[in-house]
GROMACS .gro file of C-alpha atoms in nm:
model
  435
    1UNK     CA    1  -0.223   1.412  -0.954
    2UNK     CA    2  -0.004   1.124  -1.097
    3UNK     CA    3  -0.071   0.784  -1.003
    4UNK     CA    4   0.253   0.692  -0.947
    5UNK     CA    5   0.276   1.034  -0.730
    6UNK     CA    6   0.021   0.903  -0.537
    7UNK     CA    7   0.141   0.565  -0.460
    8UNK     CA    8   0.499   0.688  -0.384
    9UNK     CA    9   0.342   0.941  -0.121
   10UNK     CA   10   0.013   0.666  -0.015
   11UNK     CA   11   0.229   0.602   0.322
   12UNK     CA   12   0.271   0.947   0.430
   13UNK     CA   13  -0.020   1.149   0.330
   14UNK     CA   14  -0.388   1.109   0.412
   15UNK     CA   15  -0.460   0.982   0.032
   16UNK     CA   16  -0.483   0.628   0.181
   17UNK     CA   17  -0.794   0.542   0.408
   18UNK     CA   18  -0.842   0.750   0.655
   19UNK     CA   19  -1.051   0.755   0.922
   20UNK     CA   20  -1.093   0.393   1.001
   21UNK     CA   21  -0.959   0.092   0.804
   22UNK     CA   22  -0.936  -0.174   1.070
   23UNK     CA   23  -0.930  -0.017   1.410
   24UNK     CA   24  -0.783  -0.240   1.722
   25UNK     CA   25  -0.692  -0.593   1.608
   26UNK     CA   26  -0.707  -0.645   1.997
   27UNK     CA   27  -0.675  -0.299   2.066
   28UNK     CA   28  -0.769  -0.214   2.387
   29UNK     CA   29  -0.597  -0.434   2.717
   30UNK     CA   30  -0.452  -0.619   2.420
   31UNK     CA   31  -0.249  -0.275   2.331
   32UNK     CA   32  -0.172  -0.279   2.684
   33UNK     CA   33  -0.067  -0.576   2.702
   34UNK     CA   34   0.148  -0.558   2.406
   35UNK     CA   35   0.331  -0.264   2.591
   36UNK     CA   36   0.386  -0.396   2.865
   37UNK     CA   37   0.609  -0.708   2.689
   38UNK     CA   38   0.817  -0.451   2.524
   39UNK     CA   39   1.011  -0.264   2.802
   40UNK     CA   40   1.014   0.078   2.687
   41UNK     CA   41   0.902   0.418   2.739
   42UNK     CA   42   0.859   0.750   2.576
   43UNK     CA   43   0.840   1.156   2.608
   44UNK     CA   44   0.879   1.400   2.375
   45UNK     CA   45   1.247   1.551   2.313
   46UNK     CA   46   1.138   1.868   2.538
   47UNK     CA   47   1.008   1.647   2.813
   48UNK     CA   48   1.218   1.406   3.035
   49UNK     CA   49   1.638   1.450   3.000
   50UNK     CA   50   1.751   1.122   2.946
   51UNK     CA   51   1.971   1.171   3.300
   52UNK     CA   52   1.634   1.106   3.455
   53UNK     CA   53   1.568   0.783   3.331
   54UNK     CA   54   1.750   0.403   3.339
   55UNK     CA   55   1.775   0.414   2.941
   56UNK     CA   56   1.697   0.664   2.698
   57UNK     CA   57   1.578   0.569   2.322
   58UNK     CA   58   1.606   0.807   2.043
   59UNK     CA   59   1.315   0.785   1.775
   60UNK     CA   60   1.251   1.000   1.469
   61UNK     CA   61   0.978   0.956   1.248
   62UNK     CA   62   0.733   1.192   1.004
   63UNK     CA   63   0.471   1.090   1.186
   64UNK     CA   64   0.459   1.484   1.324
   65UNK     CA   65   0.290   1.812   1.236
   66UNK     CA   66  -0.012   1.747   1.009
   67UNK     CA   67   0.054   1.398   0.934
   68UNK     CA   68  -0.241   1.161   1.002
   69UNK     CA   69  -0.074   0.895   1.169
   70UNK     CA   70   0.125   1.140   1.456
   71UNK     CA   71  -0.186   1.123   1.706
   72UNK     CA   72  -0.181   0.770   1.681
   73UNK     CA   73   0.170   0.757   1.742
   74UNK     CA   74   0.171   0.980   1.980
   75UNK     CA   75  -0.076   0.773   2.149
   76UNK     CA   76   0.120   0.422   2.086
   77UNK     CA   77   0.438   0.579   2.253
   78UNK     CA   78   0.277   0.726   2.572
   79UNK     CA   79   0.106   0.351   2.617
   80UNK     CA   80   0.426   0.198   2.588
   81UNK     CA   81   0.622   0.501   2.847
   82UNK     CA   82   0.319   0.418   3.077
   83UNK     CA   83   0.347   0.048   3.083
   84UNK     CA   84   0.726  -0.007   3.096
   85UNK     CA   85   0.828   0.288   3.360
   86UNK     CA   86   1.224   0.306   3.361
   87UNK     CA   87   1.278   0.400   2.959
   88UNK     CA   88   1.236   0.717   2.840
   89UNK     CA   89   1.143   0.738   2.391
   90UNK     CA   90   1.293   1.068   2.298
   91UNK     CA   91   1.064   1.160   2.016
   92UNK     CA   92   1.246   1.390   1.766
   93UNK     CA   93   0.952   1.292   1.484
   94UNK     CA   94   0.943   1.609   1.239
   95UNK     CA   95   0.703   1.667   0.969
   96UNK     CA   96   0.732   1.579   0.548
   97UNK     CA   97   0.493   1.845   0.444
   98UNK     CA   98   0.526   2.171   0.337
   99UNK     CA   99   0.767   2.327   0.128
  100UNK     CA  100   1.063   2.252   0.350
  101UNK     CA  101   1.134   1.853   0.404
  102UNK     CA  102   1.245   1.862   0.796
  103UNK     CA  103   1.208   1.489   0.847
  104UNK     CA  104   1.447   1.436   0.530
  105UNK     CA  105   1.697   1.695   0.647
  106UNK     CA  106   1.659   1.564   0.993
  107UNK     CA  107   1.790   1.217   0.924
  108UNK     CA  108   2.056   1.383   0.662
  109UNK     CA  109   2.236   1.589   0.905
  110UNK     CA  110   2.207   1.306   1.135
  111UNK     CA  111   2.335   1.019   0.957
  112UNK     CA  112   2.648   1.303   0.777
  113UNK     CA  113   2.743   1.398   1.194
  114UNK     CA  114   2.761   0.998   1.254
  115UNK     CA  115   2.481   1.015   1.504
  116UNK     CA  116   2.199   0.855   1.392
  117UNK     CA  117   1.850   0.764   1.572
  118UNK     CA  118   1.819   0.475   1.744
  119UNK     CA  119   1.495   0.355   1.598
  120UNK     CA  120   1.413   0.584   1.240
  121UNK     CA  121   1.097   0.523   0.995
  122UNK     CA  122   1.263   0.600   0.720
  123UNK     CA  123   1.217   0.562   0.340
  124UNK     CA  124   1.364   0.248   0.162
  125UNK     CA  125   1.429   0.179  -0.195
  126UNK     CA  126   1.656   0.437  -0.373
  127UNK     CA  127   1.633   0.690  -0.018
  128UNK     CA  128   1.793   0.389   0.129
  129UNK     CA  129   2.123   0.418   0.029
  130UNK     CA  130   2.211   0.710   0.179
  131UNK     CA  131   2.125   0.532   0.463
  132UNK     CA  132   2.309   0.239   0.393
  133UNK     CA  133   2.611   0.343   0.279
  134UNK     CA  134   2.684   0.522   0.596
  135UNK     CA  135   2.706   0.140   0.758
  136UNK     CA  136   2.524   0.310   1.096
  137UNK     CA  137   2.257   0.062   1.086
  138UNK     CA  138   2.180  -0.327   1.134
  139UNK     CA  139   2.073  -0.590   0.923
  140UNK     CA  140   1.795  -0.721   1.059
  141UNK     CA  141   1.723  -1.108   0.893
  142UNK     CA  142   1.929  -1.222   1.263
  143UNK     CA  143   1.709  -1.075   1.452
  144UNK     CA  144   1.380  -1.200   1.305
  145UNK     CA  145   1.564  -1.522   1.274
  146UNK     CA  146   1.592  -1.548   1.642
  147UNK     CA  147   1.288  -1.461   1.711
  148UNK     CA  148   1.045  -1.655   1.476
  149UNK     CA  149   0.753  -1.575   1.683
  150UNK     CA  150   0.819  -1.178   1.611
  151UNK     CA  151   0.871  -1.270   1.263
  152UNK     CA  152   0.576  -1.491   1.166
  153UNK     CA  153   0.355  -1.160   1.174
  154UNK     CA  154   0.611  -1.022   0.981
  155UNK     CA  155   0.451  -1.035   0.632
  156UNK     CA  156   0.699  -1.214   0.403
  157UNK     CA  157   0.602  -1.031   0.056
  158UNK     CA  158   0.568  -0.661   0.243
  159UNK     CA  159   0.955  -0.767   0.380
  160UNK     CA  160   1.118  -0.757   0.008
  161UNK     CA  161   1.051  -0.390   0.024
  162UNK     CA  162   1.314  -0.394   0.277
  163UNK     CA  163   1.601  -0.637   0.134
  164UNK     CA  164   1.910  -0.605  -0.067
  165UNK     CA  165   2.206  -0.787  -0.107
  166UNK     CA  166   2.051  -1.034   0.103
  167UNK     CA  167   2.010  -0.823   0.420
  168UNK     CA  168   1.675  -0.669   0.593
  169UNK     CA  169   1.814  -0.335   0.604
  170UNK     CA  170   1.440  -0.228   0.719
  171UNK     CA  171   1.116  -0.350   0.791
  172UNK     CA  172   0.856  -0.197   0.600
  173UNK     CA  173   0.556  -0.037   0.773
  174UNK     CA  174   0.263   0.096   0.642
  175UNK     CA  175   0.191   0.060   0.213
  176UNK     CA  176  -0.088   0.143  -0.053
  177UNK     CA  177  -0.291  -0.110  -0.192
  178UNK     CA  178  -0.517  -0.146  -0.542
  179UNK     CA  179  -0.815  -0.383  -0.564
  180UNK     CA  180  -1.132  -0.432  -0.770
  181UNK     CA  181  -1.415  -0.300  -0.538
  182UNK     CA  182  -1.791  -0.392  -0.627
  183UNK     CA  183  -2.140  -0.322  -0.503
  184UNK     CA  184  -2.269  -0.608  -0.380
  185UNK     CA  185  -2.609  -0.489  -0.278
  186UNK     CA  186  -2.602  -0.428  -0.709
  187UNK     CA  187  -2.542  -0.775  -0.747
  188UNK     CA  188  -2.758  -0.927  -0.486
  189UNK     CA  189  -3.033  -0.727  -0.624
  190UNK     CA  190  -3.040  -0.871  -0.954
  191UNK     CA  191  -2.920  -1.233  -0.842
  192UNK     CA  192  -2.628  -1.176  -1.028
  193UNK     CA  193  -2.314  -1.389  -0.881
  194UNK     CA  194  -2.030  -1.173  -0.711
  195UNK     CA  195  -1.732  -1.079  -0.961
  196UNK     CA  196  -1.486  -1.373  -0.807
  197UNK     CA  197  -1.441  -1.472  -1.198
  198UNK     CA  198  -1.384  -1.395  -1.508
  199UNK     CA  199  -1.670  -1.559  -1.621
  200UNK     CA  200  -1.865  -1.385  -1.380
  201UNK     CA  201  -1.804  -1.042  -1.480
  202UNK     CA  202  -1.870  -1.103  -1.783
  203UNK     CA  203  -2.202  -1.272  -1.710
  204UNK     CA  204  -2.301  -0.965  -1.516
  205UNK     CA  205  -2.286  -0.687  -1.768
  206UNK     CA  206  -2.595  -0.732  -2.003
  207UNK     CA  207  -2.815  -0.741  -1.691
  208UNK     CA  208  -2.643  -0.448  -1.573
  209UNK     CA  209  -2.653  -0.235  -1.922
  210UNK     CA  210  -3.052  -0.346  -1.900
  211UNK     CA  211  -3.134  -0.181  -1.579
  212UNK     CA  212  -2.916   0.139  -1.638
  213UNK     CA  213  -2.649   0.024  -1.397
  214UNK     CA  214  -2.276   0.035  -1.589
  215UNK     CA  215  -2.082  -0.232  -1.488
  216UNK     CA  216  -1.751  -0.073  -1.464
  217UNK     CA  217  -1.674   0.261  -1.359
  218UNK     CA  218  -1.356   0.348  -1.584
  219UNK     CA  219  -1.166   0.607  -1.763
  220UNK     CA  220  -1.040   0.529  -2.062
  221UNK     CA  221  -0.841   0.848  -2.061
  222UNK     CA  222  -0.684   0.736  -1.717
  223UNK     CA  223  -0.695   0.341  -1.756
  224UNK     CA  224  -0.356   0.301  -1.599
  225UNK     CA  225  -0.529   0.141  -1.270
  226UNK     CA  226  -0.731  -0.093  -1.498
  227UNK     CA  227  -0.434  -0.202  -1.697
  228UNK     CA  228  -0.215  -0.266  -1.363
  229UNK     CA  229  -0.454  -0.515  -1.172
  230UNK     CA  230  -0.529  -0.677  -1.497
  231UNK     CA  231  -0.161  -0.743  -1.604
  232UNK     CA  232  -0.118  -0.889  -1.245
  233UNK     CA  233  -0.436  -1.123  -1.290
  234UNK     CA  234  -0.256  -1.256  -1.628
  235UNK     CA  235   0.056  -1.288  -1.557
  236UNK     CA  236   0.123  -1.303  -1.183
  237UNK     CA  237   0.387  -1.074  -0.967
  238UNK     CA  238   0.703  -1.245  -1.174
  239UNK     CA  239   0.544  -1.176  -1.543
  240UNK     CA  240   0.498  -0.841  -1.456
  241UNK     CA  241   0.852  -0.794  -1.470
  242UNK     CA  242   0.871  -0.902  -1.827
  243UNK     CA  243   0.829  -0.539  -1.925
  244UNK     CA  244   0.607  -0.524  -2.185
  245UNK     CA  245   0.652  -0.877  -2.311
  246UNK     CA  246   0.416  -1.028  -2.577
  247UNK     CA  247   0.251  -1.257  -2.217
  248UNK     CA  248   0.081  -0.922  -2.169
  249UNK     CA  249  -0.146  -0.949  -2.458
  250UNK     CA  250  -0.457  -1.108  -2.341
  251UNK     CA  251  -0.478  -0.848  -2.018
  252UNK     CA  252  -0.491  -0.577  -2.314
  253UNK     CA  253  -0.721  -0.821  -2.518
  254UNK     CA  254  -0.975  -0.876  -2.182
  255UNK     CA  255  -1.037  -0.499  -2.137
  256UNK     CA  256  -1.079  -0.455  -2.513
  257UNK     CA  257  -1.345  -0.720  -2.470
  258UNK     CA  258  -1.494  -0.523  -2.192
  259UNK     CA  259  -1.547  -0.218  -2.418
  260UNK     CA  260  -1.673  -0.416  -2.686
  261UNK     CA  261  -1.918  -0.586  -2.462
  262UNK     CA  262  -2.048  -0.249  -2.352
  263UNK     CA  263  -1.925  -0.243  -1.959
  264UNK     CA  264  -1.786   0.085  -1.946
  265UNK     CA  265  -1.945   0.424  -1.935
  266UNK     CA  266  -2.052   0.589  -2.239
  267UNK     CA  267  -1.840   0.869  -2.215
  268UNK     CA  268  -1.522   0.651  -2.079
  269UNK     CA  269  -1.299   0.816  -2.298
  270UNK     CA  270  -1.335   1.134  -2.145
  271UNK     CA  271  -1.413   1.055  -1.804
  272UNK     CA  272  -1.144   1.167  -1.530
  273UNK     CA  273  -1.091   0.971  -1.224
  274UNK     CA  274  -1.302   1.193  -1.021
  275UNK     CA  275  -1.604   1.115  -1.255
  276UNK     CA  276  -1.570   0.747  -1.199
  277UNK     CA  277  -1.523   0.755  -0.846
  278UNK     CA  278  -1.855   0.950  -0.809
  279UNK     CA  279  -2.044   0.743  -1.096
  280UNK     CA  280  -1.941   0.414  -0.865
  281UNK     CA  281  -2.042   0.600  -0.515
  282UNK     CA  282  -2.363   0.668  -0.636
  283UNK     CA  283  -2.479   0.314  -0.664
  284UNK     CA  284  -2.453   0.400  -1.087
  285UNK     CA  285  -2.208   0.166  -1.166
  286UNK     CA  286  -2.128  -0.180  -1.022
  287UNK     CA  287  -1.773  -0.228  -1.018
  288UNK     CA  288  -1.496  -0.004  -1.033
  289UNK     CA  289  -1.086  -0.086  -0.986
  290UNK     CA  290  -0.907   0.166  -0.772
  291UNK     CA  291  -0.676   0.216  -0.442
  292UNK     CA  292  -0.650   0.242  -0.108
  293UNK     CA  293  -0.697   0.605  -0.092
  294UNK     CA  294  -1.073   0.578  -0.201
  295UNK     CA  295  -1.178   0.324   0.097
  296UNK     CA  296  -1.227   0.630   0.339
  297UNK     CA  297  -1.508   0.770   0.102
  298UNK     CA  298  -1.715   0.429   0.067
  299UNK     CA  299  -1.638   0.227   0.379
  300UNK     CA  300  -1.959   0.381   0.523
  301UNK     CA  301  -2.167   0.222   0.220
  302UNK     CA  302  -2.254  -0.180   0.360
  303UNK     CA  303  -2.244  -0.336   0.049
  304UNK     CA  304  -1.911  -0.225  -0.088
  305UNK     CA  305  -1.653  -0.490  -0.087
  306UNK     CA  306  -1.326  -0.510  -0.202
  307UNK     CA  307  -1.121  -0.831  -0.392
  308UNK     CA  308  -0.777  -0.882  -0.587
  309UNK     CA  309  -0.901  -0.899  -1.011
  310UNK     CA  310  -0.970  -1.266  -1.014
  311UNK     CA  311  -0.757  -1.494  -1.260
  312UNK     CA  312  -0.781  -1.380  -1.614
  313UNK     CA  313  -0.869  -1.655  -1.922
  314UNK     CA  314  -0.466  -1.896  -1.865
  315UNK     CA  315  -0.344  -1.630  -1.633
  316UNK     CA  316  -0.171  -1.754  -1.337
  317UNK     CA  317  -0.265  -1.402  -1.116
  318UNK     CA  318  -0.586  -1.368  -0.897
  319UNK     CA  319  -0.652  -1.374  -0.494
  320UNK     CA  320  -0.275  -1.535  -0.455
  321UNK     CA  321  -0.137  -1.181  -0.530
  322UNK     CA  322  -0.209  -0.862  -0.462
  323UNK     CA  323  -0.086  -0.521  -0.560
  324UNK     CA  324   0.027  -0.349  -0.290
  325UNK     CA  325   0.393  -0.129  -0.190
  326UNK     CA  326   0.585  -0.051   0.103
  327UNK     CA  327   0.744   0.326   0.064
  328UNK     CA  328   0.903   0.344   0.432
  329UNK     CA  329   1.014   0.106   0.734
  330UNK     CA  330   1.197   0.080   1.021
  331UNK     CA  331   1.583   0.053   1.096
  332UNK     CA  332   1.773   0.062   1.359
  333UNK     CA  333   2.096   0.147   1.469
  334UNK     CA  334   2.394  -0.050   1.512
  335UNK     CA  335   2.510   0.156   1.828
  336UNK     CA  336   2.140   0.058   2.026
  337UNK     CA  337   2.171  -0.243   1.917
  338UNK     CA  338   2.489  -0.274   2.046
  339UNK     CA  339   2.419  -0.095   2.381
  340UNK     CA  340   2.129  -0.319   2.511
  341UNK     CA  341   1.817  -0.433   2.409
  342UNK     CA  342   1.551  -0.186   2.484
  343UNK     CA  343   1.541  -0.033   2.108
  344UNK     CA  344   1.531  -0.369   1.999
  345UNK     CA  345   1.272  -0.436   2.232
  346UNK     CA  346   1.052  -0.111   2.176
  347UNK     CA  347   1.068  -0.203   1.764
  348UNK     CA  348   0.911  -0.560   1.822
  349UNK     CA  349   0.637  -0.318   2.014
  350UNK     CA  350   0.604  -0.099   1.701
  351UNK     CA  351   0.539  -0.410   1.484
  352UNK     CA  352   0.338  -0.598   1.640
  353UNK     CA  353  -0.024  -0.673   1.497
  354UNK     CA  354  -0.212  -0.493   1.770
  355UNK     CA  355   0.026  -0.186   1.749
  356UNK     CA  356   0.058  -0.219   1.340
  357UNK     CA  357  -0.367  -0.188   1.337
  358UNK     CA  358  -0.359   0.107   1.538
  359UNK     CA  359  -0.162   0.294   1.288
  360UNK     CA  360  -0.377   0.094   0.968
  361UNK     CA  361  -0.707   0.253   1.159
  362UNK     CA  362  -0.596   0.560   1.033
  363UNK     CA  363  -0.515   0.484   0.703
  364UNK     CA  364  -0.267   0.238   0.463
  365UNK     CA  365  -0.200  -0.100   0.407
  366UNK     CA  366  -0.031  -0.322   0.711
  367UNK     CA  367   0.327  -0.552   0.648
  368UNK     CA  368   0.225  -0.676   0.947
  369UNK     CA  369  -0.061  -0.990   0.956
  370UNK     CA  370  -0.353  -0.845   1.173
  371UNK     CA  371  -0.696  -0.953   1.163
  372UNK     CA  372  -1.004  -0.722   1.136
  373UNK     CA  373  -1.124  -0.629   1.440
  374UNK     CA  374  -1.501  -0.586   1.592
  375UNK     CA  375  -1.606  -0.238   1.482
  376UNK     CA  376  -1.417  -0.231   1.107
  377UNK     CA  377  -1.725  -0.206   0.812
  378UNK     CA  378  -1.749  -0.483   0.543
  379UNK     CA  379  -1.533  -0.300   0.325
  380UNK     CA  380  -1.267  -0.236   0.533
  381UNK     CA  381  -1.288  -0.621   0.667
  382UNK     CA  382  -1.298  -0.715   0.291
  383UNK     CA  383  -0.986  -0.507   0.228
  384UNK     CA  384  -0.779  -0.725   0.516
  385UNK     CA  385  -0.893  -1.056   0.394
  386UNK     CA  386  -0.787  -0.973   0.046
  387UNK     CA  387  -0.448  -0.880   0.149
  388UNK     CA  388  -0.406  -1.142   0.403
  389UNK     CA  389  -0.498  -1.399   0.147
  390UNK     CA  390  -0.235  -1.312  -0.071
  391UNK     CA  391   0.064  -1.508  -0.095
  392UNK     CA  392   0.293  -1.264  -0.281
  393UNK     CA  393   0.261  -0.865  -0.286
  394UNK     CA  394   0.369  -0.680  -0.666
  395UNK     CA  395   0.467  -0.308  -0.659
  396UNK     CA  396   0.251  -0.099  -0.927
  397UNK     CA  397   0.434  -0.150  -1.236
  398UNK     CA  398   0.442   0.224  -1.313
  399UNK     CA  399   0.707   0.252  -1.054
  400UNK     CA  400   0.967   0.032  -1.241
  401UNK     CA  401   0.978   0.139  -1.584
  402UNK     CA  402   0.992   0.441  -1.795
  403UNK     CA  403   0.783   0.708  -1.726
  404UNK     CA  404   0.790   0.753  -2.129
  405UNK     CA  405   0.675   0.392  -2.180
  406UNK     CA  406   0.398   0.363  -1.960
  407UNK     CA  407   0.231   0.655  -2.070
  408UNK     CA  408   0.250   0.514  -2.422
  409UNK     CA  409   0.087   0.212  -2.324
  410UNK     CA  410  -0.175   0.391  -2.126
  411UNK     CA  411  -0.231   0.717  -2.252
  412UNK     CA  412  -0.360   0.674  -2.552
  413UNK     CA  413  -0.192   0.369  -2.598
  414UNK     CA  414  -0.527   0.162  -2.422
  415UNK     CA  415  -0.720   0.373  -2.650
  416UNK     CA  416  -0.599   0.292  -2.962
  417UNK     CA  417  -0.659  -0.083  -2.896
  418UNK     CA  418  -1.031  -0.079  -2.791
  419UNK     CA  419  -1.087   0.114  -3.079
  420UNK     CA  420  -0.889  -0.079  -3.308
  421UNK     CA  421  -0.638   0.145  -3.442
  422UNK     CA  422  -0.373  -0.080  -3.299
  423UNK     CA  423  -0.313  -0.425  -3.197
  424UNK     CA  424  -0.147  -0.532  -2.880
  425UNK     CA  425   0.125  -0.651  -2.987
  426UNK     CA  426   0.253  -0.354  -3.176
  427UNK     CA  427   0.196  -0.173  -2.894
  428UNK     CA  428   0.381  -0.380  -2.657
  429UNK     CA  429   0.650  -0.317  -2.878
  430UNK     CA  430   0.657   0.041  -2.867
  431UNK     CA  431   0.696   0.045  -2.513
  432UNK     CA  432   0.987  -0.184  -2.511
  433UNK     CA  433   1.161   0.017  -2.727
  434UNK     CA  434   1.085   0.336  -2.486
  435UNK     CA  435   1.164   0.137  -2.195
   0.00000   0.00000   0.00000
């Protein structure tokens, strides 16, 4: 599968962690609790008529069908119905899977009849201007500005995913993440110092090589994940979007020092992403860069940790940023907003950290601040701190240019460098010219 498939789909399908990246966050009486200070209720469509209850909310998600998050929602809505008697959530969710779309034609014939949802998780980005252009929905920024308690969890980097023109037309929900994940029972058992530098990881990899251990599980015939976290640890979230501008050229030189140095397999040029993921499982190699969608497989393993590529040699990236995207959020109508304050009310709910962890349990990457909560393994607890340290959040850079371009620079493009048949700056210019 395509990375950038994968990424553009790690919100809705079960490629993210599953199973159990950061259950609770207070969970519990604190999920209670949280329900109770919302005011809202909820049934399925087929359940309660709206007639029988003070004030009916209309919801549509794709959290249905086989989608891994609908039990949890399920869950989250029946809490909230049970705490705050006298609102009835009419949940007209439908599922993304399969060959027919429902959720997208759901919201299509919805928003083209002029009677949209009250509260929708819908998709932002380019999907977003269907939505917008139909002017059925709020902006958002007064809201969170009146309330800066609601909005303080609110995290301010996952927001942008949900901006234009200087509105919030949507706050974004559940994202993918990529990271540099290591062993560290590896590196505690040769006294080697954790990979928080530069100049640790490359202190690390003749001790490795010597005890049969490779220090970095890569692909060299799929390096794209590689060459995303280490342009970000050069040149920060706002150098990435110097497409293929000549600041790029020490990320390109730092993995061709890598290779020369000996820290990748063997056989890296043929390796496929499946090989890697199984060579770094298997306690074989020490470090390995990859996404959210592999935590599920390893978070069982103690010493597995996971950290943002530290600061490459005059790079101005590292722990402050992370990469990390935001696919889908939530919007709300103009007409509930209008009408009272119970959608308004049941979204604050929705998004708050005890709520938002629920939903992360299952899999993804939170836009809302929780902590980790009693029960979550090192890795998973690793995973929060590094994107709750962050201070700004960078899309993966696939997404934004040429489909064209990126392959050149990545397939064979990474190639050609390590083994000389290029330089990076030739190649840099390739790419802008098929950008």
């Amino acid at each position: 599968m395509k990375k950038q498939t994968k990424k553009a789909l790690a919100a809705l399908t079960a490629c993210a962690m599953s199973a159990s990246l950061l259950a609770g966050c207070g969970g519990g009486a604190s999920s209670t609790a949280a329900a109770s200070t919302g005011g809202s209720t909820t049934s399925e469509a087929a359940s309660a008529p709206a007639a029988e209850s003070e004030t009916s909310i209309r919801v549509v998600t794709f959290f249905a069908g086989s989608d891994q998050w609908a039990p949890t929602w399920k869950e989250v809505i029946q809490d909230y119905m049970d705490a705050n008697p006298g609102v009835t959530i009419v949940d007209e969710s439908q599922p993304t899977a399969g060959a027919n779309d429902m959720f997208r034609t759901k919201v299509q014939a919805d928003v083209a009849a002029q009677t949209p949802a009250d509260l929708m998780l819908f998709y932002n980005g380019a999907d977003a201007d269907m939505v917008l252009d139909s002017d059925l929905y709020v902006d958002l920024k007064p809201y969170m500005d009146a309330d800066p308690e609601w909005a303080a969890n609110l995290k301010p980097s996952a927001m942008e995913a949900g901006q234009k023109d200087g509105m919030q037309y949507c706050i974004p929900y559940i994202g993918y993440y990529e990271g540099l994940f290591y062993n560290k029972d590896l590196f505690d058992q040769y006294g080697l110092a954790e990979p928080t530098s530069w100049d640790n990881i490359l202190a690390c990899i003749d001790t490795f090589n010597e005890n049969g251990i490779t220090p970095f599980a890569t692909s060299m015939m799929k390096p794209s994940y590689m060459m995303e976290l280490f342009l970000l640890a050069q040149v920060g979230a706002d150098g990435q979007k110097n497409y293929y501008d000549d600041s790029w050229i020490p990320a390109l030189d730092c993995i061709k020092e890598l290779y020369d140095k000996g820290a990748f397999p063997a056989d890296t040029m043929t390796m496929t992403e499946d090989d890697i993921r199984v060579l770094f499982a298997d306690d074989k190699a020490a470090m390995m860069i990859n996404g959210s969608w592999t935590v599920s497989s390893l978070k069982d393993q103690d010493g597995m940790r996971l950290i943002s590529v530290p600061t490459l040699p005059g790079g101005t990236g590292g722990s402050n940023v992370v990469l990390s995207g935001f696919g889908s959020g939530w919007y709300m109508s103009k007409e509930a907003a209008e009408r009272d304050d119970a959608t308004l009310k049941f979204l604050k709910y929705l998004t708050s950290p005890e709520v938002m962890t629920r939903f992360i349990a299952v899999g993804g990457s939170p836009a809302i601040t929780c902590d980790a909560p009693e029960g979550a393994t090192p890795l998973e607890v690793s995973a929060m701190e590094m994107l709750n340290t962050a201070t700004t959040s960078a899309p993966a850079c696939d997404s934004q240019v040429t489909r064209e371009s990126w392959l050149n620079l990545t397939e064979p493009g990474i190639q050609y460098i390590i083994s000389g048949q290029t330089s990076p700056a030739d190649l840099l210019a390739q790419c802008r010219n098929l950008n």
